[in-house]
Amino acid sequence: MTFRATPEPPSRHRPRRRHDLVAWWSRRQGHAPPDTSPPPAADAHTGPAAGAPETTAPEATTLWRMRTTVRDEPGALAALCAALAGHRVDILALQTHPLTDGTVDEFLLRAPETLPSGGLADAAAAAAGGRDTWTERADTHDLVDAPTRALTLATRTALDTAELPLALRQLFGRCTIHSVPAKSLSGRSLDSTPPAEGILEETVMRLRDPSGGAIVIERPYLPFTPTEFARARALVELDARLGPRIPHDGDVLTLPEGNAITVRRADTGDLDAAREMHTRCSAATLGLRYHGPVGDADRYLTHLLSPRFGRTLAAYTASGRLVALGHLLWDGDETEVALIVEDEWQRRGVGGELLRRLVAMAAETGCESVYAVTQSANTGMVAAMRALELPLDYQIEQGTLVLSARLDPAPAPEPVLPLPLPAPPHSR
């Protein structure tokens, strides 16, 4: 996932960023209507009747997403569709984005596997003067039609304020989301709040974050259109109207030794309980979690508990005492997991339970891997990561250990196939 939570703790309090230590994990179907005509009669001596069609295997195809800017004039779209049909390209879905000097047409296409992406761009340019054409391989996730996708993302955003950055990411594809608070961890104003109507600058959108500060969306490889800007603003406005909200339903778990704990989502409403837990933690525990002076630990809690920068799970005892926190943090192009367990409750399986749930959340949001930054002496965190039974990568530098786990992707929902589009004459 591509998110960034800023500002970052001072460099002396945290190790260098993971991409300085770890390399990122690197990352068909024909169709034709059935022939319902009866087969020609076969002769017992000569074989199939004259003129009988030969049976051929279906042509291998590839899904593509294509976006091109065409002239805003009658017949331009029909000419483009006809040109694509001439290359045996099937149009599965189409969206239009009006501009002042043309129209951006965005297609989901099924093309012969032998047709390169350059052939799509050439067809667009020759038929309708298509310019600024962009193509990218698609997959079955793209078969969900645009209205269904938008409604699903709006529903998720309405139920959980932490879903807004994830919804924006899924709405616009490969992009970087920066959540910039209005103030730094030290309380200094960052002057980052954009105007209420937001700002659109080609490949960058700046929107006012309902929780304060700004949400900055960057997509360097493909400029945003005014239509996309309006969609982003609608999601942010929905979030602002509903106010802070996260699901607080918890699960009651019985630990191996018989104690019951409740695991639930946490936010800034748990700030006081988290500070009290800090006072009960030893200096060694705080040092292993925050990698810096113990006195600075409380400064990070407001940031860590904010749903805008990730998700937090809390473990409470039956008496209402907070004994552990687990964080899933959007960190640029990567996702960090972090744990702190009160000394008295360590080695009881609490941290492992939180970690398993955080990793499941990461997989549901499409993350390919998660990482934890700790020290080699933190045997509890190392054991919890190993217990995930996922492929692990270990890297250590100057006493800082980075453990990266590659995730099994969560099962994708069944795609909702788009309704057939009315085709211009002779376009298919």
Short mmCIF file of C-alpha atoms in Angstrom, two decimals:
data_model
loop_
_atom_site.label_atom_id
_atom_site.label_comp_id
_atom_site.label_asym_id
_atom_site.label_seq_id
_atom_site.Cartn_x
_atom_site.Cartn_y
_atom_site.Cartn_z
CA MET A 1 0.00 0.00 0.00
CA THR A 2 1.20 3.51 -0.64
CA PHE A 3 0.67 5.80 2.31
CA ARG A 4 2.87 8.14 4.27
CA ALA A 5 2.24 9.40 7.79
CA THR A 6 4.24 12.55 8.47
CA PRO A 7 6.01 14.03 10.33
CA GLU A 8 8.41 11.27 11.37
CA PRO A 9 10.09 10.99 14.76
CA PRO A 10 13.56 12.57 14.98
CA SER A 11 16.19 10.39 13.33
CA ARG A 12 17.98 9.77 16.64
CA HIS A 13 14.82 8.19 18.00
CA ARG A 14 14.20 5.84 15.11
CA PRO A 15 16.37 3.84 12.71
CA ARG A 16 16.80 4.86 9.14
CA ARG A 17 13.81 4.14 6.87
CA ARG A 18 13.33 0.60 5.82
CA HIS A 19 13.91 1.17 2.13
CA ASP A 20 17.49 2.03 3.05
CA LEU A 21 17.81 -1.43 4.55
CA VAL A 22 15.45 -3.67 2.64
CA ALA A 23 14.71 -4.07 -1.09
CA TRP A 24 10.99 -4.10 -1.82
CA TRP A 25 9.56 -7.46 -2.74
CA SER A 26 9.34 -7.60 -6.48
CA ARG A 27 5.76 -7.90 -7.82
CA ARG A 28 -5.97 -14.87 -19.67
CA GLN A 29 -9.12 -15.96 -21.29
CA GLY A 30 -10.53 -16.13 -24.73
CA HIS A 31 -14.18 -15.76 -25.40
CA ALA A 32 -16.37 -16.22 -28.42
CA PRO A 33 -20.07 -16.99 -28.82
CA PRO A 34 -20.71 -20.70 -29.26
CA ASP A 35 -21.49 -21.94 -32.74
CA THR A 36 -25.00 -23.35 -32.42
CA SER A 37 -25.38 -24.49 -36.06
CA PRO A 38 -25.39 -28.29 -36.57
CA PRO A 39 -22.13 -29.75 -37.84
CA PRO A 40 -21.98 -30.77 -41.50
CA ALA A 41 -22.72 -34.41 -42.14
CA ALA A 42 -19.72 -36.66 -42.37
CA ASP A 43 -19.27 -39.26 -45.09
CA ALA A 44 -18.30 -42.70 -43.91
CA HIS A 45 -15.57 -42.93 -46.57
CA THR A 46 -14.38 -39.40 -47.20
CA GLY A 47 -14.61 -37.91 -43.66
CA PRO A 48 -16.06 -34.46 -42.93
CA ALA A 49 -18.22 -32.90 -45.57
CA ALA A 50 -16.69 -30.36 -47.90
CA GLY A 51 -16.57 -26.89 -46.42
CA ALA A 52 -16.80 -28.04 -42.78
CA PRO A 53 -15.06 -25.49 -40.50
CA GLU A 54 -11.92 -26.57 -38.74
CA THR A 55 -11.93 -26.50 -34.94
CA THR A 56 -9.50 -23.90 -33.56
CA ALA A 57 -8.55 -23.10 -30.00
CA PRO A 58 -9.85 -19.81 -28.52
CA GLU A 59 -7.46 -16.91 -28.99
CA ALA A 60 -5.44 -16.03 -25.92
CA THR A 61 -6.26 -12.54 -24.62
CA THR A 62 -5.00 -9.98 -22.13
CA LEU A 63 -6.85 -7.39 -20.04
CA TRP A 64 -5.70 -3.78 -20.45
CA ARG A 65 -6.62 -0.45 -18.99
CA MET A 66 -6.21 2.41 -21.45
CA ARG A 67 -6.70 6.13 -21.04
CA THR A 68 -6.48 8.57 -23.95
CA THR A 69 -7.51 12.17 -24.63
CA VAL A 70 -9.62 12.60 -27.80
CA ARG A 71 -11.31 15.50 -29.57
CA ASP A 72 -14.64 16.51 -28.05
CA GLU A 73 -16.66 16.23 -31.25
CA PRO A 74 -19.37 13.90 -32.62
CA GLY A 75 -18.06 10.62 -33.95
CA ALA A 76 -14.69 10.69 -32.16
CA LEU A 77 -15.63 7.93 -29.74
CA ALA A 78 -17.24 5.85 -32.51
CA ALA A 79 -14.09 6.13 -34.62
CA LEU A 80 -11.95 5.03 -31.69
CA CYS A 81 -14.20 2.04 -30.95
CA ALA A 82 -14.12 1.02 -34.61
CA ALA A 83 -10.32 1.23 -34.66
CA LEU A 84 -10.09 -0.99 -31.58
CA ALA A 85 -12.51 -3.47 -33.15
CA GLY A 86 -10.24 -3.60 -36.18
CA HIS A 87 -7.56 -5.02 -33.88
CA ARG A 88 -10.06 -7.57 -32.43
CA VAL A 89 -10.19 -5.63 -29.14
CA ASP A 90 -13.31 -5.99 -26.99
CA ILE A 91 -14.46 -3.03 -24.85
CA LEU A 92 -15.58 -4.24 -21.40
CA ALA A 93 -16.09 -0.87 -19.69
CA LEU A 94 -15.80 2.83 -20.50
CA GLN A 95 -15.66 6.02 -18.43
CA THR A 96 -15.44 9.56 -19.78
CA HIS A 97 -13.74 12.52 -18.10
CA PRO A 98 -14.70 15.85 -19.75
CA LEU A 99 -11.96 18.49 -20.10
CA THR A 100 -12.04 22.03 -21.44
CA ASP A 101 -10.12 21.02 -24.58
CA GLY A 102 -11.25 17.43 -25.15
CA THR A 103 -12.40 14.30 -23.36
CA VAL A 104 -10.38 11.69 -21.52
CA ASP A 105 -11.77 8.25 -22.34
CA GLU A 106 -10.82 5.43 -19.98
CA PHE A 107 -11.32 1.87 -21.21
CA LEU A 108 -11.11 -1.63 -19.79
CA LEU A 109 -10.18 -3.77 -22.78
CA ARG A 110 -9.75 -7.43 -23.66
CA ALA A 111 -7.18 -7.62 -26.46
CA PRO A 112 -5.39 -10.45 -28.28
CA GLU A 113 -2.31 -11.47 -26.35
CA THR A 114 -0.22 -10.81 -29.45
CA LEU A 115 -1.25 -7.14 -29.60
CA PRO A 116 1.28 -4.94 -27.75
CA SER A 117 0.28 -1.89 -25.75
CA GLY A 118 1.80 0.27 -28.48
CA GLY A 119 -0.80 -1.09 -30.90
CA LEU A 120 -3.56 0.25 -28.67
CA ALA A 121 -1.97 3.69 -28.55
CA ASP A 122 -1.44 3.71 -32.32
CA ALA A 123 -5.09 2.82 -32.92
CA ALA A 124 -6.24 5.65 -30.65
CA ALA A 125 -3.98 8.19 -32.34
CA ALA A 126 -4.88 7.16 -35.90
CA ALA A 127 -8.65 6.97 -35.40
CA ALA A 128 -9.49 9.86 -33.09
CA GLY A 129 -6.31 11.85 -32.67
CA GLY A 130 -5.81 10.28 -29.27
CA ARG A 131 -3.00 11.90 -27.32
CA ASP A 132 -1.36 11.37 -23.94
CA THR A 133 -2.37 7.71 -24.22
CA TRP A 134 -1.56 5.57 -21.19
CA THR A 135 -1.89 1.80 -20.99
CA GLU A 136 -1.44 -0.67 -18.15
CA ARG A 137 -2.09 -4.37 -17.70
CA ALA A 138 -5.34 -5.00 -15.81
CA ASP A 139 -6.58 -7.95 -13.78
CA THR A 140 -9.91 -9.39 -12.66
CA HIS A 141 -10.21 -6.80 -9.86
CA ASP A 142 -10.73 -4.17 -12.57
CA LEU A 143 -13.87 -5.97 -13.80
CA VAL A 144 -15.87 -4.40 -10.96
CA ASP A 145 -17.81 -1.55 -12.58
CA ALA A 146 -17.15 2.03 -11.50
CA PRO A 147 -20.48 2.75 -9.72
CA THR A 148 -20.22 -0.48 -7.70
CA ARG A 149 -16.64 0.31 -6.74
CA ALA A 150 -17.52 3.87 -5.68
CA LEU A 151 -20.49 2.74 -3.56
CA THR A 152 -18.41 0.02 -1.88
CA LEU A 153 -15.65 2.49 -1.00
CA ALA A 154 -18.18 5.04 0.29
CA THR A 155 -19.77 2.38 2.53
CA ARG A 156 -16.42 1.35 3.97
CA THR A 157 -15.50 4.99 4.59
CA ALA A 158 -18.83 5.60 6.33
CA LEU A 159 -18.24 2.71 8.73
CA ASP A 160 -14.62 3.45 9.66
CA THR A 161 -12.70 6.72 9.55
CA ALA A 162 -9.45 4.80 9.06
CA GLU A 163 -10.73 3.64 5.66
CA LEU A 164 -10.45 7.06 3.96
CA PRO A 165 -6.79 6.76 2.85
CA LEU A 166 -7.40 3.17 1.75
CA ALA A 167 -10.51 4.15 -0.21
CA LEU A 168 -8.63 6.91 -2.01
CA ARG A 169 -5.84 4.49 -2.85
CA GLN A 170 -8.25 1.95 -4.34
CA LEU A 171 -10.14 4.67 -6.20
CA PHE A 172 -7.07 5.95 -8.05
CA GLY A 173 -4.83 2.91 -8.33
CA ARG A 174 -1.09 3.24 -7.89
CA CYS A 175 -0.64 6.51 -6.02
CA THR A 176 1.00 7.86 -2.88
CA ILE A 177 -1.14 9.14 0.00
CA HIS A 178 0.46 11.58 2.45
CA SER A 179 -1.45 12.39 5.64
CA VAL A 180 0.10 15.65 6.87
CA PRO A 181 -1.03 16.82 10.33
CA ALA A 182 -1.60 20.47 11.11
CA LYS A 183 1.10 20.38 13.82
CA SER A 184 4.35 18.52 14.31
CA LEU A 185 4.94 16.14 17.21
CA SER A 186 6.57 19.03 19.07
CA GLY A 187 3.46 21.21 18.63
CA ARG A 188 4.87 23.48 15.90
CA SER A 189 2.34 24.57 13.24
CA LEU A 190 3.15 23.06 9.85
CA ASP A 191 0.95 25.43 7.83
CA SER A 192 -0.19 22.47 5.73
CA THR A 193 -3.98 22.97 5.62
CA PRO A 194 -5.24 23.64 2.06
CA PRO A 195 -8.36 25.71 1.30
CA ALA A 196 -11.76 24.07 1.81
CA GLU A 197 -12.25 23.49 -1.92
CA GLY A 198 -8.90 21.70 -2.24
CA ILE A 199 -6.19 22.12 -4.86
CA LEU A 200 -5.65 20.16 -8.10
CA GLU A 201 -2.20 20.45 -9.69
CA GLU A 202 -1.85 17.99 -12.59
CA THR A 203 -0.48 14.91 -10.78
CA VAL A 204 -1.11 16.15 -7.21
CA MET A 205 -4.33 16.68 -5.25
CA ARG A 206 -4.36 18.51 -1.91
CA LEU A 207 -7.49 18.14 0.20
CA ARG A 208 -8.37 19.41 3.65
CA ASP A 209 -8.27 16.56 6.14
CA PRO A 210 -11.40 16.58 8.35
CA SER A 211 -9.19 15.61 11.31
CA GLY A 212 -6.84 18.54 10.66
CA GLY A 213 -3.98 19.13 8.27
CA ALA A 214 -4.05 17.81 4.71
CA ILE A 215 -4.40 14.70 2.59
CA VAL A 216 -2.01 14.83 -0.36
CA ILE A 217 -2.48 12.37 -3.24
CA GLU A 218 0.28 12.01 -5.82
CA ARG A 219 0.24 10.00 -9.06
CA PRO A 220 3.28 11.08 -11.11
CA TYR A 221 2.70 8.68 -14.01
CA LEU A 222 -0.85 9.88 -14.83
CA PRO A 223 -2.43 13.33 -14.29
CA PHE A 224 -5.68 13.53 -12.35
CA THR A 225 -8.80 14.74 -14.14
CA PRO A 226 -11.39 17.16 -12.72
CA THR A 227 -13.79 14.19 -12.49
CA GLU A 228 -11.35 12.29 -10.28
CA PHE A 229 -10.80 15.42 -8.18
CA ALA A 230 -14.57 15.66 -7.63
CA ARG A 231 -14.71 11.99 -6.56
CA ALA A 232 -11.92 12.50 -4.04
CA ARG A 233 -13.61 15.58 -2.61
CA ALA A 234 -16.90 13.66 -2.26
CA LEU A 235 -15.22 10.92 -0.20
CA VAL A 236 -13.46 13.45 2.01
CA GLU A 237 -16.70 15.41 2.51
CA LEU A 238 -18.47 12.19 3.53
CA ASP A 239 -15.77 11.53 6.10
CA ALA A 240 -16.04 15.09 7.42
CA ARG A 241 -19.85 14.97 7.79
CA LEU A 242 -19.82 11.68 9.71
CA GLY A 243 -17.07 12.71 12.14
CA PRO A 244 -14.64 10.41 13.98
CA ARG A 245 -15.79 6.79 14.08
CA ILE A 246 -14.21 3.37 14.31
CA PRO A 247 -15.81 0.02 15.11
CA HIS A 248 -15.31 -0.69 18.83
CA ASP A 249 -16.77 -4.20 18.90
CA GLY A 250 -14.26 -6.44 20.63
CA ASP A 251 -13.47 -10.12 20.89
CA VAL A 252 -13.09 -11.71 24.31
CA LEU A 253 -10.21 -14.20 24.30
CA THR A 254 -9.08 -16.64 26.94
CA LEU A 255 -5.31 -16.91 27.24
CA PRO A 256 -3.66 -20.32 27.80
CA GLU A 257 -3.28 -19.55 31.51
CA GLY A 258 -6.99 -18.78 31.86
CA ASN A 259 -7.04 -14.96 31.89
CA ALA A 260 -9.60 -13.25 29.64
CA ILE A 261 -8.73 -10.20 27.55
CA THR A 262 -10.77 -8.10 25.14
CA VAL A 263 -9.15 -7.13 21.83
CA ARG A 264 -10.69 -4.18 19.98
CA ARG A 265 -9.82 -1.24 17.77
CA ALA A 266 -8.39 1.81 19.52
CA ASP A 267 -8.07 5.51 18.70
CA THR A 268 -7.27 8.79 20.46
CA GLY A 269 -10.09 8.05 22.91
CA ASP A 270 -7.72 5.47 24.43
CA LEU A 271 -4.95 8.04 24.93
CA ASP A 272 -5.24 8.32 28.73
CA ALA A 273 -5.27 4.53 29.16
CA ALA A 274 -2.21 4.24 26.90
CA ARG A 275 -0.31 6.83 28.96
CA GLU A 276 -1.16 4.97 32.14
CA MET A 277 0.16 1.77 30.59
CA HIS A 278 3.41 3.59 29.79
CA THR A 279 3.85 4.42 33.46
CA ARG A 280 3.63 0.71 34.30
CA CYS A 281 6.14 -0.33 31.61
CA SER A 282 9.83 -0.63 32.43
CA ALA A 283 12.41 1.58 30.76
CA ALA A 284 13.69 -1.48 28.89
CA THR A 285 10.24 -2.21 27.41
CA LEU A 286 9.73 1.40 26.34
CA GLY A 287 13.22 1.53 24.86
CA LEU A 288 12.67 -1.61 22.77
CA ARG A 289 9.40 -0.17 21.39
CA TYR A 290 10.32 3.47 20.72
CA HIS A 291 14.09 3.18 20.04
CA GLY A 292 14.89 6.36 21.92
CA PRO A 293 14.74 8.22 25.24
CA VAL A 294 11.99 6.87 27.47
CA GLY A 295 10.73 10.36 28.22
CA ASP A 296 9.76 10.86 24.57
CA ALA A 297 7.43 7.85 24.40
CA ASP A 298 4.22 9.71 25.32
CA ARG A 299 4.81 12.28 22.56
CA TYR A 300 4.13 9.70 19.87
CA LEU A 301 0.88 8.32 21.25
CA THR A 302 -1.51 10.88 19.73
CA HIS A 303 0.08 10.30 16.34
CA LEU A 304 0.10 6.51 16.69
CA LEU A 305 -3.52 6.33 17.85
CA SER A 306 -4.84 8.52 15.03
CA PRO A 307 -6.90 6.42 12.56
CA ARG A 308 -5.59 8.58 9.73
CA PHE A 309 -2.09 7.11 9.95
CA GLY A 310 -3.03 3.46 10.38
CA ARG A 311 -4.96 1.11 12.65
CA THR A 312 -4.42 0.28 16.30
CA LEU A 313 -5.55 -2.72 18.31
CA ALA A 314 -5.76 -2.64 22.10
CA ALA A 315 -5.89 -5.47 24.63
CA TYR A 316 -7.92 -4.77 27.80
CA THR A 317 -8.28 -6.96 30.87
CA ALA A 318 -11.65 -7.83 32.40
CA SER A 319 -11.13 -5.00 34.88
CA GLY A 320 -10.67 -2.45 32.06
CA ARG A 321 -6.90 -2.10 32.23
CA LEU A 322 -5.04 -1.54 28.95
CA VAL A 323 -2.11 -3.97 28.81
CA ALA A 324 -0.99 -3.99 25.14
CA LEU A 325 -1.14 -1.97 21.93
CA GLY A 326 -0.50 -3.11 18.36
CA HIS A 327 -0.09 -0.66 15.50
CA LEU A 328 -0.42 -1.09 11.73
CA LEU A 329 1.16 2.05 10.23
CA TRP A 330 1.12 3.26 6.62
CA ASP A 331 4.78 4.16 5.95
CA GLY A 332 5.23 5.47 2.42
CA ASP A 333 5.23 2.50 0.05
CA GLU A 334 5.32 0.02 2.91
CA THR A 335 3.47 -1.04 6.04
CA GLU A 336 4.95 -1.25 9.53
CA VAL A 337 3.74 -3.31 12.46
CA ALA A 338 4.69 -2.45 16.04
CA LEU A 339 3.81 -3.85 19.45
CA ILE A 340 4.14 -2.88 23.09
CA VAL A 341 3.02 -5.19 25.90
CA GLU A 342 3.09 -4.23 29.56
CA ASP A 343 5.86 -6.14 31.39
CA GLU A 344 3.51 -8.10 33.61
CA TRP A 345 1.60 -9.41 30.56
CA GLN A 346 4.55 -10.38 28.38
CA ARG A 347 5.13 -14.02 27.34
CA ARG A 348 1.41 -14.80 27.66
CA GLY A 349 0.48 -14.73 23.95
CA VAL A 350 -1.06 -11.24 23.97
CA GLY A 351 1.46 -9.74 21.55
CA GLY A 352 1.23 -12.71 19.20
CA GLU A 353 -2.57 -12.40 19.06
CA LEU A 354 -2.39 -8.69 18.24
CA LEU A 355 0.28 -9.30 15.59
CA ARG A 356 -1.77 -12.01 13.82
CA ARG A 357 -4.77 -9.70 13.65
CA LEU A 358 -2.71 -6.77 12.37
CA VAL A 359 -1.19 -8.92 9.62
CA ALA A 360 -4.68 -10.11 8.61
CA MET A 361 -5.78 -6.47 8.36
CA ALA A 362 -2.77 -5.65 6.18
CA ALA A 363 -3.58 -8.53 3.83
CA GLU A 364 -7.19 -7.36 3.54
CA THR A 365 -6.04 -3.91 2.41
CA GLY A 366 -3.82 -5.39 -0.32
CA CYS A 367 -0.42 -5.02 1.34
CA GLU A 368 2.20 -7.37 -0.06
CA SER A 369 4.41 -7.36 3.04
CA VAL A 370 4.80 -5.87 6.50
CA TYR A 371 7.93 -5.09 8.48
CA ALA A 372 8.87 -4.60 12.10
CA VAL A 373 11.79 -2.49 13.34
CA THR A 374 13.25 -3.63 16.64
CA GLN A 375 16.48 -4.69 18.28
CA SER A 376 18.10 -8.10 18.10
CA ALA A 377 17.67 -8.37 21.89
CA ASN A 378 13.87 -8.20 21.50
CA THR A 379 13.38 -11.97 21.43
CA GLY A 380 9.64 -11.63 22.07
CA MET A 381 9.05 -9.68 18.84
CA VAL A 382 11.28 -12.04 16.87
CA ALA A 383 9.37 -15.05 18.21
CA ALA A 384 6.00 -13.45 17.40
CA MET A 385 7.07 -12.73 13.81
CA ARG A 386 8.35 -16.29 13.37
CA ALA A 387 5.09 -17.68 14.75
CA LEU A 388 3.25 -16.10 11.78
CA GLU A 389 4.72 -18.92 9.66
CA LEU A 390 5.27 -16.53 6.75
CA PRO A 391 8.44 -16.05 4.67
CA LEU A 392 10.71 -13.76 6.71
CA ASP A 393 13.65 -11.59 5.73
CA TYR A 394 16.12 -10.53 8.43
CA GLN A 395 18.38 -7.50 8.06
CA ILE A 396 20.43 -5.88 10.78
CA GLU A 397 22.45 -2.69 10.83
CA GLN A 398 24.10 -1.08 13.84
CA GLY A 399 22.00 -3.08 16.27
CA THR A 400 18.70 -2.35 14.52
CA LEU A 401 16.85 -5.43 13.26
CA VAL A 402 14.30 -5.22 10.44
CA LEU A 403 12.03 -8.24 10.07
CA SER A 404 9.97 -8.34 6.87
CA ALA A 405 7.13 -10.82 6.30
CA ARG A 406 5.63 -11.50 2.89
CA LEU A 407 1.86 -11.83 3.10
CA ASP A 408 -0.58 -14.20 1.52
CA PRO A 409 -3.08 -11.93 -0.27
CA ALA A 410 -6.62 -12.01 1.04
CA PRO A 411 -9.11 -13.71 -1.29
CA ALA A 412 -10.52 -11.23 -3.81
CA PRO A 413 -14.30 -10.84 -4.00
CA GLU A 414 -16.06 -12.21 -7.05
CA PRO A 415 -15.85 -9.55 -9.76
CA VAL A 416 -19.06 -7.84 -10.82
CA LEU A 417 -19.01 -7.91 -14.61
CA PRO A 418 -20.04 -4.66 -16.27
CA LEU A 419 -23.17 -4.56 -18.41
CA PRO A 420 -22.49 -4.66 -22.16
CA LEU A 421 -21.98 -1.22 -23.68
CA PRO A 422 -24.05 -0.13 -26.67
CA ALA A 423 -21.56 -0.28 -29.53
CA PRO A 424 -21.33 2.22 -32.39
CA PRO A 425 -22.09 0.73 -35.84
CA HIS A 426 -19.38 -1.68 -37.03
CA SER A 427 -17.29 -1.09 -33.87
CA ARG A 428 -17.16 -4.74 -32.84
#
